[in-house]
Amino acid sequence: MIRTYKLVLLVFSLLYGITNAVGQDVGYIIGQLVDTEKNEAIPFATIRIRDKAVGVTSNVDGTFKVPLEFKEIGEVLEISCLGYQTLLVELSTLMENEVNIVPLKPSAFELQEAVVSAEIKKLSAKQIVKIAINSIPQNYPQNAFGLVGYYRDYQVKDKNYINLSEALIKVNDKGFDVHDNFGNSYQLLSFGLNTDFVVDSFAKQPYDYERQNKIVPSAKMVNDGGNEFITLSIHDAIRNYGLESFSFINDLRTDFVESHNFRLQRTTNYKSQQIYEIIFGFRNNDYRAEGTIHINKDDYAIHKLNYYLYKRKKPGDRSSAVNADERFSDGFNKMNGELLYHIQSEYARGQANKMFLSYISFYNKVLVQRPAEFKSKFVINLEDKSFKIQVNKVPAELDKIRTRDFKVSYRNDAVPIKEFWFQEDERTFIVCPHVGYERAEQLFKGLFLERDNLQVADVKYSYRDIKDSLGNKLDERKWEYIHQYREFFVQEATLGHQLISENEEMAKNLPLDSPKQPVLRDYLEGNYWMNTPLPTIQN
């Protein structure tokens, strides 16, 4: 049984302007959904071809793409989103080679109606949530079903997408009565790194807690095997309602209701059905969580679960990252606190009136420790019993460097420095220790002997105040916040199960970009497409 990265907390205490992008998307109609009252973009709305199973979900900036071929055959878009009136748009009315602004009107019922309804049934918000979770077996497909969707993972830096990988993935799910969805099978219909976006290979590397090259602040991604897509899948608390999903929700069936408080906010609308919007919260000494859960008023089906987790600020908390302000951001928006992760999943009704996944989005913050810009190479010189230090740039203010700026230890004992000088190229220091000191005789025993094992690992060195002309300290590595997203947008959901031969299955324990992953491009049938975000987005 395969397990993968799961976010586990350490237990201690907008409307965007779009420019220069349309020409890069030849063959697509491009739209942007906008709230008519707030004049803000509407993310994660469902855009489907009417009377067809396929569709997409709007991006974080409200944009979406639909292949031009659907316009040519006169198709109609059906656009739906929680809290908005469903809209039908004839593709023939949308323009090519420009962004079409598509307005959606909010649609909400009065809070009073929801309160009265709940009082009649004598149900509290917590009881409504408990009934909804217990109703999962009735509302979601218990037998096998299939999903085909657009997957992407990317990072955000300076409000720009970087390291964008995209795939079309087919999911063969055994059904909600099989709690362990790691027994499901998957097929990669396409996969690739989108080189239209900036590629930052250092930020793209796997998590590295040993050398601290890349970590999740205040949390840890526990890896028991599994690739990026499996990592995303296990954070769907609704699908995994009988399993541990992520910290504080834990097992949705047994832990969520007991550890959070709930309040009925209002009723809202989705495709003319009334939906309870319930807000919830949780806090302890170190963390606070908040979010919303949307539940159908008639059959208690969960339409959406939206979960934010923040680190609670404590006296003395600070950040040494070069972009410390990003500590209080999700990459696109400033947040009211230090957001550690944001997970949202939404379901919609499909075949046999069952609820199928529409999308899941998993955000977490990452700290990357970059390699030093001003760096040294430290060499033990056996011939004259000295240390040679080569640097990649000429240090600034050479005349102000002193012996105290060189810190060397051997087997945890400080090495006394007698003198130093730099060679003519001003990029090589010769540092000479006091080898003649009686107290240093034992210290240096074996250090400068010519033998296979010089015990270099026992030598530690650092520098006090040696800088380059840009102010970078020698060998100083700087922290930087990067925002990480993994998302899956379902384009088609069908009941039934298709057998997949073993050599055609996605290898769940290998990265998606592994050359050993089978990519079945010849199997890409149907009208599926990449809803790639527009690469040039500005505030």
Short mmCIF file of C-alpha atoms in Angstrom, two decimals, residues 141-147 170-175 178 181 183-187 239 351 356 493-501 505 508:
data_model
loop_
_atom_site.label_atom_id
_atom_site.label_comp_id
_atom_site.label_asym_id
_atom_site.label_seq_id
_atom_site.Cartn_x
_atom_site.Cartn_y
_atom_site.Cartn_z
CA PRO A 141 -20.35 7.05 -5.65
CA GLN A 142 -19.70 3.92 -3.64
CA ASN A 143 -18.91 1.87 -6.75
CA ALA A 144 -16.18 2.43 -9.33
CA PHE A 145 -16.04 5.66 -11.29
CA GLY A 146 -13.60 7.50 -13.53
CA LEU A 147 -12.26 11.05 -13.70
CA LYS A 170 -7.15 9.71 -15.90
CA VAL A 171 -8.27 8.37 -12.52
CA ASN A 172 -9.89 4.97 -12.06
CA ASP A 173 -11.39 5.16 -8.57
CA LYS A 174 -12.75 2.01 -6.94
CA GLY A 175 -15.43 4.01 -5.14
CA VAL A 178 -13.02 1.59 -0.65
CA ASN A 181 -7.82 5.38 -2.47
CA GLY A 183 -5.56 1.24 -4.44
CA ASN A 184 -6.85 3.34 -7.33
CA SER A 185 -5.11 3.29 -10.71
CA TYR A 186 -4.03 6.31 -12.73
CA GLN A 187 -2.90 7.04 -16.28
CA ARG A 239 -12.73 11.46 -0.53
CA GLN A 351 -24.36 10.79 -13.16
CA PHE A 356 -18.08 13.95 -8.13
CA ALA A 493 -16.58 12.28 -14.51
CA THR A 494 -18.28 8.97 -15.40
CA LEU A 495 -19.55 5.95 -13.53
CA GLY A 496 -17.88 2.63 -14.24
CA HIS A 497 -14.35 1.28 -14.16
CA GLN A 498 -11.93 0.63 -17.00
CA LEU A 499 -9.29 -2.04 -16.61
CA ILE A 500 -5.73 -0.79 -17.11
CA SER A 501 -2.79 -3.03 -17.84
CA GLU A 505 -0.47 2.61 -15.09
CA LYS A 508 2.58 6.19 -8.03
#
